[in-house]
Amino acid sequence: IYRGVLAAGVGALLTAGTAGVFAQQGDKAATIKARKDFMEDQQHAYNGISAFGKGTGDRQGAIDGVNKLLELSSKIDAKFIETYFPAGTSATDFPGETHAKPELWQHLDEAKAAGPKLHEAELKLAEVVKTGDAQTVAQAGTALYRGSCNALCHDQFRLPIQR
């Protein structure tokens, strides 16, 4: 009887431990999905600006897009990075699910500083969108993407996306 109780106890501990690991992995998978959704919201907002710059959208769509970008970037602070980019959620940990390079977690201070810098750049873009013509908006949008999104984060901390 003693061995049976001991075996059952060990089995229960192993099961509980395994369930905890799977729950933790599930939480991380949910976190990755949430950060992807956030970035997709950014892309969708940018699409209105891009469409206006290409002549396929209107100024109001661009204004709505830049306002949404400003709303989103105002949320990217140190707590956001800690919440949406916890350790163990890189492309190494979740291949095919995320493009976050493991190096990101070695440079979290840089990532934490990116949000306010992005927001400042988007404020400048907002002025161009509200007063500029389509060509100027297109140039400012490209500059924002290259100088902020890519330079602050994507170039160093994101694996290339295969399309």
XYZ file of C-alpha atoms in Angstrom:
163
model
C 0.000 0.000 0.000
C 2.820 2.389 0.915
C 4.470 1.977 -2.511
C 1.130 2.537 -4.228
C 0.515 5.740 -2.284
C 4.076 6.888 -2.965
C 3.750 6.115 -6.680
C 0.411 7.922 -6.831
C 1.906 10.908 -5.016
C 4.906 11.085 -7.366
C 2.586 10.718 -10.348
C 0.391 13.542 -9.075
C 3.414 15.790 -8.562
C 4.726 15.056 -12.039
C 1.316 15.687 -13.558
C 0.914 18.952 -11.632
C 4.407 20.061 -12.625
C 3.790 19.221 -16.266
C 0.418 20.954 -16.212
C 2.116 24.025 -14.751
C 4.661 24.055 -17.566
C 1.940 23.681 -20.188
C -0.140 26.408 -18.552
C 2.910 28.661 -18.532
C 3.585 27.894 -22.218
C -0.088 28.608 -22.947
C 0.180 31.945 -21.156
C 3.260 32.776 -23.202
C 1.507 31.764 -26.416
C -1.394 34.039 -25.457
C 1.072 36.841 -24.745
C 2.679 36.385 -28.157
C -0.752 36.520 -29.780
C -1.616 39.695 -27.866
C 1.575 41.453 -28.954
C 1.034 40.331 -32.567
C -2.520 41.690 -32.402
C -1.185 44.992 -31.047
C 1.314 45.272 -33.894
C -1.356 44.356 -36.432
C -3.436 47.223 -35.029
C -0.440 49.498 -35.641
C -0.104 48.213 -39.205
C -3.819 48.671 -39.867
C -3.632 52.261 -38.592
C -0.587 52.918 -40.767
C -2.396 51.521 -43.818
C -4.740 54.549 -43.820
C -1.755 56.877 -43.904
C -0.062 54.833 -46.601
C -3.217 54.748 -48.730
C -3.480 58.540 -48.608
C 0.204 58.847 -49.517
C -0.329 56.540 -52.518
C -3.429 58.415 -53.649
C -5.764 55.496 -52.918
C -7.118 56.855 -49.634
C -8.327 60.150 -48.243
C -6.911 62.584 -45.725
C -9.513 61.641 -43.077
C -8.408 58.000 -43.270
C -4.828 59.166 -42.777
C -5.821 61.396 -39.847
C -7.739 58.530 -38.257
C -4.746 56.274 -38.815
C -2.217 58.626 -37.247
C -4.517 59.255 -34.282
C -4.767 55.493 -33.742
C -0.972 55.176 -34.007
C -0.578 57.890 -31.378
C -3.042 56.125 -29.090
C -1.194 52.829 -29.474
C 2.328 54.217 -29.109
C 1.327 56.069 -25.941
C 0.874 52.604 -24.390
C 4.384 51.394 -25.247
C 6.285 51.998 -22.039
C 8.467 49.889 -19.754
C 5.450 48.042 -18.329
C 4.195 47.295 -21.850
C 7.564 45.737 -22.765
C 7.588 43.676 -19.574
C 4.017 42.503 -20.198
C 4.147 41.826 -23.942
C 7.761 40.627 -24.124
C 8.345 38.345 -21.143
C 11.435 36.147 -21.135
C 10.913 32.871 -22.933
C 8.850 34.299 -25.810
C 11.474 34.617 -28.538
C 11.516 32.926 -31.922
C 13.845 30.345 -30.392
C 11.230 29.509 -27.756
C 8.266 29.636 -30.156
C 9.581 28.977 -33.682
C 7.136 30.044 -36.360
C 4.944 31.827 -33.822
C 7.009 34.973 -33.301
C 9.841 36.799 -35.021
C 11.353 38.270 -31.851
C 15.084 37.612 -31.746
C 16.475 36.278 -28.449
C 18.844 39.287 -28.393
C 15.902 41.506 -27.486
C 16.025 40.273 -23.890
C 19.680 41.289 -23.642
C 18.705 44.857 -24.596
C 15.402 45.426 -22.816
C 16.369 48.965 -21.813
C 16.597 49.891 -25.495
C 13.211 48.302 -26.148
C 11.701 50.154 -23.192
C 13.019 53.455 -24.573
C 11.604 52.813 -28.051
C 7.947 53.610 -27.253
C 8.424 57.252 -26.285
C 10.735 57.794 -29.274
C 8.170 56.242 -31.597
C 5.445 58.419 -30.112
C 7.521 61.574 -30.710
C 8.072 60.568 -34.343
C 4.349 59.898 -34.765
C 3.520 63.349 -33.377
C 5.629 64.830 -36.171
C 3.915 62.574 -38.700
C 0.531 63.746 -37.383
C 1.408 67.353 -38.236
C 2.399 66.336 -41.761
C -0.761 64.258 -42.221
C -2.971 67.142 -41.089
C -1.302 69.770 -43.262
C 0.699 68.000 -45.980
C -0.126 66.799 -49.437
C -0.185 63.117 -50.312
C 3.427 63.021 -51.553
C 4.734 64.700 -48.391
C 2.692 62.293 -46.262
C 4.097 59.331 -48.197
C 7.657 60.560 -47.613
C 7.012 61.257 -43.911
C 5.369 57.845 -43.467
C 8.333 56.086 -45.060
C 10.719 58.099 -42.895
C 8.707 57.164 -39.786
C 8.803 53.478 -40.638
C 12.506 53.412 -41.473
C 13.658 55.827 -38.774
C 11.475 54.626 -35.931
C 9.850 51.223 -36.365
C 12.843 49.679 -38.110
C 15.671 51.661 -36.512
C 14.375 51.413 -32.942
C 13.278 47.801 -32.950
C 12.697 45.737 -36.069
C 16.194 45.917 -37.564
C 17.892 44.683 -34.393
C 15.257 42.642 -32.604
C 13.015 41.049 -35.244
C 13.827 38.223 -37.619
C 12.965 38.926 -41.251
C 9.399 38.060 -42.123
C 9.050 35.769 -45.115
C 6.173 36.851 -47.297
